[in-house]
Short mmCIF file of C-alpha atoms in Angstrom, two decimals:
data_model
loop_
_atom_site.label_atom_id
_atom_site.label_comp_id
_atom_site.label_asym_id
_atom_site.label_seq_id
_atom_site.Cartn_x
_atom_site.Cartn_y
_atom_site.Cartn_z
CA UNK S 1 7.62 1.13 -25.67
CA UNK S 2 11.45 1.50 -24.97
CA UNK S 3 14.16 -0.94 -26.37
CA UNK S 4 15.23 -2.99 -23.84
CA UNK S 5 18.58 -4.12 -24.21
CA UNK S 6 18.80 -7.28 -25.67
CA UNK S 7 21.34 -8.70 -23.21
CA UNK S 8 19.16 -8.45 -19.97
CA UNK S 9 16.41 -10.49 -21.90
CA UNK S 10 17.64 -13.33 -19.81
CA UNK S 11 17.61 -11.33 -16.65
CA UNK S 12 13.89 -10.27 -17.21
CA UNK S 13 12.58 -13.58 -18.19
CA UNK S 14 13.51 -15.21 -15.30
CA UNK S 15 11.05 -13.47 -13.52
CA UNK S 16 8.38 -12.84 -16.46
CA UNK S 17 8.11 -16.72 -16.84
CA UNK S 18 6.85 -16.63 -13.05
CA UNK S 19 4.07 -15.41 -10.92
CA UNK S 20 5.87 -12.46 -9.75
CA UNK S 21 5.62 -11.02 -13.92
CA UNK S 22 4.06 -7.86 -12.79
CA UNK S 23 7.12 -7.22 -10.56
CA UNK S 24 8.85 -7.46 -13.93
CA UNK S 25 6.03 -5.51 -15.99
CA UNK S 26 6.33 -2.46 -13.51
CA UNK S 27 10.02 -2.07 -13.78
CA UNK S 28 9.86 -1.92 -17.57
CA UNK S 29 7.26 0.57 -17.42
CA UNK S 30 9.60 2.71 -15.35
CA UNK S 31 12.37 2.20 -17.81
CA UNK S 32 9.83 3.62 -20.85
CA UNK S 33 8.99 6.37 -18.26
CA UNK S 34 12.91 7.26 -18.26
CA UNK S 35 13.25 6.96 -21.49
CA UNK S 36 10.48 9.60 -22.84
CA UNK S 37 11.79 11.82 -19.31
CA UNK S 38 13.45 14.38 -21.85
CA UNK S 39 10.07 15.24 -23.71
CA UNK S 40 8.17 16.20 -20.26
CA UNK S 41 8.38 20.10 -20.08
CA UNK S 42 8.61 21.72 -16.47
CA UNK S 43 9.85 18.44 -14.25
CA UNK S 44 12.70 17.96 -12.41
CA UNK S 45 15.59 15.53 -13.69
CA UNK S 46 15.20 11.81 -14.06
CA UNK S 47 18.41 10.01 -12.80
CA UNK S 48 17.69 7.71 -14.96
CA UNK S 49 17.10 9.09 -17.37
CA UNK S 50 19.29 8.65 -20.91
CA UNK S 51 22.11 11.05 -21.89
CA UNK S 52 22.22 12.41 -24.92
CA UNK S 53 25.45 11.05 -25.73
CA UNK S 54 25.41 7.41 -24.09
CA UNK S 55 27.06 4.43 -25.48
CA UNK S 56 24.47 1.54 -26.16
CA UNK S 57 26.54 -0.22 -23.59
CA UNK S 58 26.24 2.89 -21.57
CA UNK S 59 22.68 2.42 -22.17
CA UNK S 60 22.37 -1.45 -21.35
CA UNK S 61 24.51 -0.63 -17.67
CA UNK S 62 21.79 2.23 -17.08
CA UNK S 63 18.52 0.11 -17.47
CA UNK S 64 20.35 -3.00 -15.63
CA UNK S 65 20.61 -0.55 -12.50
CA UNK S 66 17.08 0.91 -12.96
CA UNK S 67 15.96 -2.72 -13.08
CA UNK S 68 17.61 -3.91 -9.83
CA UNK S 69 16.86 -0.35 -8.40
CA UNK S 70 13.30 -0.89 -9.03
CA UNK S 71 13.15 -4.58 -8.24
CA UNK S 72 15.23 -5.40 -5.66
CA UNK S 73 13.89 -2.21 -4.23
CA UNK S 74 10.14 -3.81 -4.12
CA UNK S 75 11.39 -7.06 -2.47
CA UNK S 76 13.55 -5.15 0.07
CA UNK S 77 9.92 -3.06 0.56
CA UNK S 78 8.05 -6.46 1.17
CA UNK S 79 10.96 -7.56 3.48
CA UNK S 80 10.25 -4.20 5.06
CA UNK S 81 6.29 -4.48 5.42
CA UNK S 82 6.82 -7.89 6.85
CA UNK S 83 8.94 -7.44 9.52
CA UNK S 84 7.96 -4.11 10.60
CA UNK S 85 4.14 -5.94 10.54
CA UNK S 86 5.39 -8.83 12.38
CA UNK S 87 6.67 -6.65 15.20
CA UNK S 88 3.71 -4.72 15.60
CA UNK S 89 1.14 -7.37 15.57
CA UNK S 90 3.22 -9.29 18.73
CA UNK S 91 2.97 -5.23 20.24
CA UNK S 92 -1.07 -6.02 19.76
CA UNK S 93 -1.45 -9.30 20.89
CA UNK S 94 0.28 -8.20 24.49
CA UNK S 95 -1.71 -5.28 24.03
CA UNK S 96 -5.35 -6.99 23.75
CA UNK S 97 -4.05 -9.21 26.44
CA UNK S 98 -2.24 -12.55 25.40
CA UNK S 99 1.02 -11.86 24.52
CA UNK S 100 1.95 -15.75 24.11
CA UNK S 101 -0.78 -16.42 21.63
CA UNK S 102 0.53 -16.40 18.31
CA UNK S 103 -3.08 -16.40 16.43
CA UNK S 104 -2.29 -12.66 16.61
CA UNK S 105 0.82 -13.08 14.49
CA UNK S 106 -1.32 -13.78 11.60
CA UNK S 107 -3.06 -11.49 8.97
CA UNK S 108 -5.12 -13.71 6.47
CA UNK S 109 -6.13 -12.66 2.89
CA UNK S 110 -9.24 -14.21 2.48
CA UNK S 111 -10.03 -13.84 -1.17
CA UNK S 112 -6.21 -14.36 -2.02
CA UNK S 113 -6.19 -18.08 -2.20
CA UNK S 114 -2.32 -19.63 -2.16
CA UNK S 115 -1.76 -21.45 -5.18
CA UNK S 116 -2.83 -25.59 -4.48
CA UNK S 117 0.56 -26.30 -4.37
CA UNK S 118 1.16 -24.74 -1.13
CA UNK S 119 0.46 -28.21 0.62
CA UNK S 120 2.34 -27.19 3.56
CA UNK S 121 -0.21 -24.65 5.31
CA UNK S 122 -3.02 -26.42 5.69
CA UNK S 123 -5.48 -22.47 5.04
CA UNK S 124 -4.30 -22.36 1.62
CA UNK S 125 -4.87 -18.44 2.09
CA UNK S 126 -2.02 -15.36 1.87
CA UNK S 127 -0.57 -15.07 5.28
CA UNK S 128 0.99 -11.48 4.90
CA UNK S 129 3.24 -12.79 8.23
CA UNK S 130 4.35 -16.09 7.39
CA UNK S 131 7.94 -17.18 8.58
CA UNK S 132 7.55 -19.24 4.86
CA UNK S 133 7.09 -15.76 2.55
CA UNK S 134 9.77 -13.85 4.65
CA UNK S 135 12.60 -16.82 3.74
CA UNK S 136 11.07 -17.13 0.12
CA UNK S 137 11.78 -13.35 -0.25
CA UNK S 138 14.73 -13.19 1.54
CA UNK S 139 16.03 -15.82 -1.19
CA UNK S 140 14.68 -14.01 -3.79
CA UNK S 141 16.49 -11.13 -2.72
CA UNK S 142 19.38 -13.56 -3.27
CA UNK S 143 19.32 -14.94 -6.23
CA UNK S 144 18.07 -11.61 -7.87
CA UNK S 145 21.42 -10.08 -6.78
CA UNK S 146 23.50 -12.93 -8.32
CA UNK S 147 21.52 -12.50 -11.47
CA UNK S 148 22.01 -9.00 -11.66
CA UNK S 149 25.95 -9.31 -10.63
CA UNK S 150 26.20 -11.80 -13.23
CA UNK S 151 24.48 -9.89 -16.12
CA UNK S 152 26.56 -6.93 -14.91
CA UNK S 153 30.03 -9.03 -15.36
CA UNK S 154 28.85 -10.51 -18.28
CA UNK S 155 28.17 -6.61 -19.92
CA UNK S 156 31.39 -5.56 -18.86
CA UNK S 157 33.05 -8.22 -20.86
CA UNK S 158 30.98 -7.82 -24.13
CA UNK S 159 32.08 -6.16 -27.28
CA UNK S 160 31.41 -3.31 -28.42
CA UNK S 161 30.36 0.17 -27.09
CA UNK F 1 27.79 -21.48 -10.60
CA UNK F 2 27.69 -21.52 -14.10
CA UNK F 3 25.44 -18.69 -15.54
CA UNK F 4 22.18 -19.94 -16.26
CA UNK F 5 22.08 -21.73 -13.68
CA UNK F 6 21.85 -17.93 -12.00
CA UNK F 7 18.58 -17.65 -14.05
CA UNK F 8 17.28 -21.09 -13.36
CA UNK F 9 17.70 -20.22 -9.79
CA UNK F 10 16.23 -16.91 -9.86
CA UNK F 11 13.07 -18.34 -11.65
CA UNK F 12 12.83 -20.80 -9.06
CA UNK F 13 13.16 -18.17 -6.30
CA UNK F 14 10.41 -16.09 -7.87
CA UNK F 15 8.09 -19.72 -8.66
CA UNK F 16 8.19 -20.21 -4.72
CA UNK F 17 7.86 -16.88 -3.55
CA UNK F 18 4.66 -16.71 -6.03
CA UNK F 19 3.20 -19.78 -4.39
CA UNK F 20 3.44 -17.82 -0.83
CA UNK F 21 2.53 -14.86 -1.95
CA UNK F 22 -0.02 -13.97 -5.10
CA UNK F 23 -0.69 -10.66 -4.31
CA UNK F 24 3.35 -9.77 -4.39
CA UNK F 25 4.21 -7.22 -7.13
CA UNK F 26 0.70 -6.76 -8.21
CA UNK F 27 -1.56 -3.52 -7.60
CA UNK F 28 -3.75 -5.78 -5.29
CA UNK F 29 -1.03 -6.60 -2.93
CA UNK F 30 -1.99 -5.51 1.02
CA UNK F 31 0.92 -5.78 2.51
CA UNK F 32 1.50 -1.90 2.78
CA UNK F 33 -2.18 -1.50 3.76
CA UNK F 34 -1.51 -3.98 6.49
CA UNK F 35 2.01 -2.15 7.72
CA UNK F 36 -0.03 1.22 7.54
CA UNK F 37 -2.96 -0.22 9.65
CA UNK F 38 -0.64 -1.83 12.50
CA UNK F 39 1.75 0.79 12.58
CA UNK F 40 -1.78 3.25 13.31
CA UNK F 41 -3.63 0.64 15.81
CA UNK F 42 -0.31 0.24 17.27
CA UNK F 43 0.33 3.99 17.99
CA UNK F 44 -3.43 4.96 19.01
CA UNK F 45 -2.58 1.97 21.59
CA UNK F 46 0.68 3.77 22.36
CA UNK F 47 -1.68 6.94 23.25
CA UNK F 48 -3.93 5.16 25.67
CA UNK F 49 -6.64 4.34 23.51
CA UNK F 50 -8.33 0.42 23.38
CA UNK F 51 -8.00 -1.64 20.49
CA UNK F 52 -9.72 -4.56 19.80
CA UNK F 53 -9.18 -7.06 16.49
CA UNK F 54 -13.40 -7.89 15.54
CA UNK F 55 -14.75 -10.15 13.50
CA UNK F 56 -17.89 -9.19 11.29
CA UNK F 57 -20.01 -10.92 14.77
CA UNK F 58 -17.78 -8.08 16.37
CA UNK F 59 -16.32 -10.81 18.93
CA UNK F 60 -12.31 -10.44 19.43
CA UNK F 61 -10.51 -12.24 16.64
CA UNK F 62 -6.86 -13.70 16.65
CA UNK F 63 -6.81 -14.60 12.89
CA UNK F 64 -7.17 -11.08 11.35
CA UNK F 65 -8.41 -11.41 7.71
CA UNK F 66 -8.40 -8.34 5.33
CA UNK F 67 -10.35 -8.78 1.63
CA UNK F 68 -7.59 -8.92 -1.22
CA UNK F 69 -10.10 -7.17 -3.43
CA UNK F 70 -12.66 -3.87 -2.12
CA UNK F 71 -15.53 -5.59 -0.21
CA UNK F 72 -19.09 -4.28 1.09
CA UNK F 73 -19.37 -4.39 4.67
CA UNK F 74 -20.22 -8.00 5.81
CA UNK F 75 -23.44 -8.51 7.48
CA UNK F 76 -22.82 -9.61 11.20
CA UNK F 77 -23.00 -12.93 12.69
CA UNK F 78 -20.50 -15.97 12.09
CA UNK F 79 -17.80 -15.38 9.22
CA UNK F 80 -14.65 -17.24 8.80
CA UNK F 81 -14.26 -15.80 5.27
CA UNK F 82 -15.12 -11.93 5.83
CA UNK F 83 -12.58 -9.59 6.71
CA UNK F 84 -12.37 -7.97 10.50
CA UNK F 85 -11.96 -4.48 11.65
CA UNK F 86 -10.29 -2.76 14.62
CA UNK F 87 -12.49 -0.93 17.35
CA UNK F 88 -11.19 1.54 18.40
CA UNK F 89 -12.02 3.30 22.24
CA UNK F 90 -11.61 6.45 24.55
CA UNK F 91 -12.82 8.42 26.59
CA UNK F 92 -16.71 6.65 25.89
CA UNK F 93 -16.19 7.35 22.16
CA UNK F 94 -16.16 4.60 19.69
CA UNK F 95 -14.95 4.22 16.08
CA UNK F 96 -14.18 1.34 13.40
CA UNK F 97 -10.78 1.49 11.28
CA UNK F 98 -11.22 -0.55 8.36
CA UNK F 99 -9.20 -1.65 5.03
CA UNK F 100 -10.73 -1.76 1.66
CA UNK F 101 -14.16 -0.86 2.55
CA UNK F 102 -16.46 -0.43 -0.29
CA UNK F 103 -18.14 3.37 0.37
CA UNK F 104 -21.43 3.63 -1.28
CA UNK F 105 -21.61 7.80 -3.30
CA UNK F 106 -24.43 10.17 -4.02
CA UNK F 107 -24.60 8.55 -7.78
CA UNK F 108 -24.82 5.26 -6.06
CA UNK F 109 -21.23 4.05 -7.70
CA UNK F 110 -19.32 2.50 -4.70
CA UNK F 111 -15.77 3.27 -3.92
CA UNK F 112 -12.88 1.66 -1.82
CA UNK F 113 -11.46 3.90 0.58
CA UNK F 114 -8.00 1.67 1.59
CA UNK F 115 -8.28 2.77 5.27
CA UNK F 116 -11.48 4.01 6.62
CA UNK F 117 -12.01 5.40 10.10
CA UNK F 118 -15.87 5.72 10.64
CA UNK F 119 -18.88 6.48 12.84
CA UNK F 120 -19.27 3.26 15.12
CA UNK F 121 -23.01 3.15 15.35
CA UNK F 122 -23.70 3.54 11.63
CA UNK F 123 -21.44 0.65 10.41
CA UNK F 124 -22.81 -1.29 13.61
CA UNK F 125 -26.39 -0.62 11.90
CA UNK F 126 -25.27 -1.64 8.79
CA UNK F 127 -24.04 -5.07 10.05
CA UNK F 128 -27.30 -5.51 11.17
CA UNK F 129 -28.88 -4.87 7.77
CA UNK F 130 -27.62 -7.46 6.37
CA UNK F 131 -24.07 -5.65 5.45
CA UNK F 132 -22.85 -3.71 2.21
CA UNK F 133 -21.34 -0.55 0.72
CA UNK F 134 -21.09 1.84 3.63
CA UNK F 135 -23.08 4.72 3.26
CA UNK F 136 -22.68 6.44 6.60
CA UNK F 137 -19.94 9.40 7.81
CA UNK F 138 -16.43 8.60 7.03
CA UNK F 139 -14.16 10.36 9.62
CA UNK F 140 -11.18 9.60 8.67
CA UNK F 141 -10.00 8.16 4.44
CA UNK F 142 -6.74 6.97 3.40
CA UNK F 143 -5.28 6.65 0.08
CA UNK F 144 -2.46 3.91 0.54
CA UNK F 145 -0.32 3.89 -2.56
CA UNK F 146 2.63 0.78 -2.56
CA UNK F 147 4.17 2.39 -6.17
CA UNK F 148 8.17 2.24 -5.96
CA UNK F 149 8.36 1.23 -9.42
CA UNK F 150 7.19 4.53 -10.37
CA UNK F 151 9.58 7.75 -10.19
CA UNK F 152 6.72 10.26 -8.77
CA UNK F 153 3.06 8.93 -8.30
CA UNK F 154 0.66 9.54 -11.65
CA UNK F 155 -1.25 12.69 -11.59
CA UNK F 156 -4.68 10.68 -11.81
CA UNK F 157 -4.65 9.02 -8.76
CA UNK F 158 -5.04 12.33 -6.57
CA UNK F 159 -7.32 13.60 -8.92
CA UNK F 160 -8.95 10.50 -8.15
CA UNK F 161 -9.18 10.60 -5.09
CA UNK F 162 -10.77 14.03 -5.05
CA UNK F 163 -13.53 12.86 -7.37
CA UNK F 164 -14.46 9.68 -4.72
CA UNK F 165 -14.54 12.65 -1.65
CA UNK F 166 -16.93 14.75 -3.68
CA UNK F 167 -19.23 11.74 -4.70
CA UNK F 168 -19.25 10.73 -1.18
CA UNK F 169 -19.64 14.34 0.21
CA UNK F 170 -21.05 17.15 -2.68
CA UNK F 171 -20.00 20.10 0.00
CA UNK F 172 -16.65 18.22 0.61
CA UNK F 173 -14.78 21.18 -0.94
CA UNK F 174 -16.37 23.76 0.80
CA UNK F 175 -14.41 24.78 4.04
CA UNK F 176 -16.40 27.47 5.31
CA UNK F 177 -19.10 30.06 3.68
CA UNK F 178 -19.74 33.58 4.95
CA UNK F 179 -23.88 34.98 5.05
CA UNK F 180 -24.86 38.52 4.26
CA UNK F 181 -27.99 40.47 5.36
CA UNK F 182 -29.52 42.96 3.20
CA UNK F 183 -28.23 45.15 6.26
CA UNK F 184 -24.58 43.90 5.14
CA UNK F 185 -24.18 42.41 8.77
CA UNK F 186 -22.15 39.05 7.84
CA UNK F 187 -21.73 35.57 9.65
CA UNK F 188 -19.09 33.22 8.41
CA UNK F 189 -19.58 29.13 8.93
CA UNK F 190 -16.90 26.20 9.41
CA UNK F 191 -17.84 22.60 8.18
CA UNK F 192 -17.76 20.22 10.72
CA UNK F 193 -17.49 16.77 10.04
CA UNK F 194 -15.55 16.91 6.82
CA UNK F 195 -13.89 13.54 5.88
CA UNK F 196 -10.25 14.15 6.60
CA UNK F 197 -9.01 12.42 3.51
CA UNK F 198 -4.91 11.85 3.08
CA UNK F 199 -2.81 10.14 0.09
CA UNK F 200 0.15 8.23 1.68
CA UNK F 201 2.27 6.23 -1.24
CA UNK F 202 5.81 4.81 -1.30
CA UNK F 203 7.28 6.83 -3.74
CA UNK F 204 7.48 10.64 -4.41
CA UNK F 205 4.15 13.26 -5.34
CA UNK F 206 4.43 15.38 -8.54
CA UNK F 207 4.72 19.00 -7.19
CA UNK F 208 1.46 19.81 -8.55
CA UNK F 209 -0.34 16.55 -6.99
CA UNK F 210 0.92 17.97 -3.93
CA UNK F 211 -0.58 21.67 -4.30
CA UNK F 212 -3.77 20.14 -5.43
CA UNK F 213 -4.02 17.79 -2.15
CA UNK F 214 -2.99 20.62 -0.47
CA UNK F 215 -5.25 23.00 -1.32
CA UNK F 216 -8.18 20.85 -1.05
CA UNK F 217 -7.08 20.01 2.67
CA UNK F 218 -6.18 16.84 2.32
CA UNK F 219 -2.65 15.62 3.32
CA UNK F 220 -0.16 14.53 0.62
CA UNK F 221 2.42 12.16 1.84
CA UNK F 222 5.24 10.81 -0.01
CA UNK F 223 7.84 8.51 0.84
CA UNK F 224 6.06 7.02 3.67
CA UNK F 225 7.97 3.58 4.18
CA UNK F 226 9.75 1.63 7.06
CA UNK F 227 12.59 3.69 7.82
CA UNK F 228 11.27 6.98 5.69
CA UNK F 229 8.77 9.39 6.24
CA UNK F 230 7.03 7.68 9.29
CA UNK F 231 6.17 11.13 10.72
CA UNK F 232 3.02 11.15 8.38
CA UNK F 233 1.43 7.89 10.41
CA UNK F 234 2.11 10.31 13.30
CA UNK F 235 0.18 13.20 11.63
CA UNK F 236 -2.74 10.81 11.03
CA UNK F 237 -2.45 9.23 14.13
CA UNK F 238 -3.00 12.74 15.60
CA UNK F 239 -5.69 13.10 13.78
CA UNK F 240 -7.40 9.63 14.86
CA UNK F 241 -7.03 10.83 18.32
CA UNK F 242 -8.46 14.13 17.98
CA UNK F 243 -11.55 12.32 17.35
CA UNK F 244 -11.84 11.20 20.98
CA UNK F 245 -11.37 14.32 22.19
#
């Protein structure tokens, strides 16, 4: 497993502490990918893959942006799926005949219960639509790009190479 | 705001999003499936053919439900818990588009095909039967793959995917065949009704995942995504509609 620089431990624990750890798990996997990219024969180049010659603050600045590429890249996904989702299910519902009837603008995961602290929709399942996960990942979004600004200013300033 | 209060905040942000939303992040998460399906349903709407949300008692349902994990078919009647389908309709010819369908194989090991197009009448029957894997003809199999974190898609998963179409169909490899006589007069033979089988996924396809998709016949898709490579739900679409034909 790749070393992962020891000053955006803070950075990844925020979000291995939480449910959303395999969003975490998958990003470090990517970074061990990069990091073994010079010993595959016959593929094209990694960007992010390591240089030769890179500083271990070279090094640190390189995973940081393969992090946020990888993470904020899944949320900004999610943000996709929904809205996109949202669209087309209002597209249905005047389709199948009630335009007006937002039942349609709902997609249910029925083994997927919501964790019992959701008390605030009363199904307790995933709703894939939900006006709720849209803001919660829009402010994840958020705060995940003040993290990563913040670890970023906080490398620049560090000692060393 | 001081620094780890950044963290603190972040945390929280991820705590509430996780309440919302299990499935986010993980392998199991159906959001893409879900895009894929509406963005399809949508478009064969677009094209003039009827689509109607069912329930397992195959009566219009508002409240779509898809299974988080691969599920049988459900046996028909009253369900609030089992996932619905789409019918789909035109020109007098019916089909069912389904996510995470359990397919039953020749060695009896079932299978989830992510999006399934298939034969009406047989998953009709097996409603009736009391539900389960579907063993019937599968028009139409998708291979929805939600994998950003990864730089190119692992090898396995097409190879994969081939293994499930030849379980489910031995002769799914064979395109066409050509007879001889003794008097060397020859007649050569298409398949018809060959699953049309297709890997869509998020991020980019190995060069040699692609030739081996390829070559099989099945379509190899990368980069499909709001904003990317949306001409590959127009390819399948196409293909959807060529069943009505």
């Amino acid at each position: 497993m790749a070393q992962l620089d020891e000053r955006l431990t803070d950075l990844v624990e925020a979000l291995l502490r939480s449910p959303l750890a395999p969003l975490v798990t998958g990003a470090l996997a990517r970074i061990d990918s990069a990091e073994a990219w010079r010993q595959a024969l016959g593929e094209d180049h990694d960007r992010f893959a390591p240089r030769p010659d890179e500083t271990p603050k070279e090094r640190a600045f390189r995973q940081l942006e393969l992090l946020d590429e990888v993470i904020a890249g899944r949320i900004k996904l999610e943000l996709g799926f929904l809205e996109r989702s949202l669209a087309l299910s209002r597209e249905l519902s005047a389709g199948v005949g009630d335009s007006s009837d937002e039942r349609f603008a709902t997609i249910m995961v029925v083994d997927q219960p919501a964790a019992p602290e959701m008390l605030e929709d009363a199904s307790r399942e995933e709703n894939l639509l939900s006006g709720t996960r849209r803001e919660r990942a829009q402010r994840l979004l958020e705060a995940w790009r003040a993290a990563v600004q913040a670890t970023r200013s906080s490398l620049e300033i560090s000692p060393g190479l | 705001m001081e620094v780890d209060d950044v963290f603190d905040e972040l945390h929280d942000a991820a705590n509430n999003l996780g309440i919302v939303a299990p499935s986010f992040g993980t392998s199991k998460g159906k959001a893409y499936e879900v895009w894929i399906m509406l963005e399809i349903v949508v478009r064969l709407m677009r094209r003039g053919v009827d689509v109607y949300p069912h329930d397992c008692d195959d009566e219009i349902e508002p409240y779509f439900r898809v299974s988080g994990s691969p599920a049988d078919m459900p046996a028909k009647g009253p369900n609030e818990k089992a996932p619905c389908h789409f019918k789909l309709v035109k020109n007098q010819r019916w089909f069912e588009l389904h996510l995470g369908l359990n397919m039953e194989g020749l060695s009896t090991a079932t299978h989830e095909i992510d999006l399934s197009v298939l034969n009406l009448p047989q998953a009709y029957a097996l409603r009736l039967a009391g539900g389960g894997p579907f063993d019937g003809h599968v028009s139409i199999g998708l291979e929805l793959k939600a994998h950003s974190d990864e730089y190119k898609l692992s090898h396995d998963i097409p190879r994969a995917l081939l293994g499930v179409a030849l379980d489910l169909d031995l002769a799914w490899a064979i395109h066409s065949w050509t007879f001889h006589t003794v008097g060397d007069a020859s007649r050569r033979m298409e398949r018809t009704a060959r699953m049309d089988l297709a890997l869509l996924t998020t991020t980019q396809l190995h060069d040699s995942s692609e030739t081996l998709l390829t070559h099989h016949g099945a379509g190899a898709h990368s980069l499909v995504c709001p904003g990317g490579n949306e001409a590959a739900i127009d390819e399948i679409v196409g293909r959807i509609e060529a069943l009505f034909d």
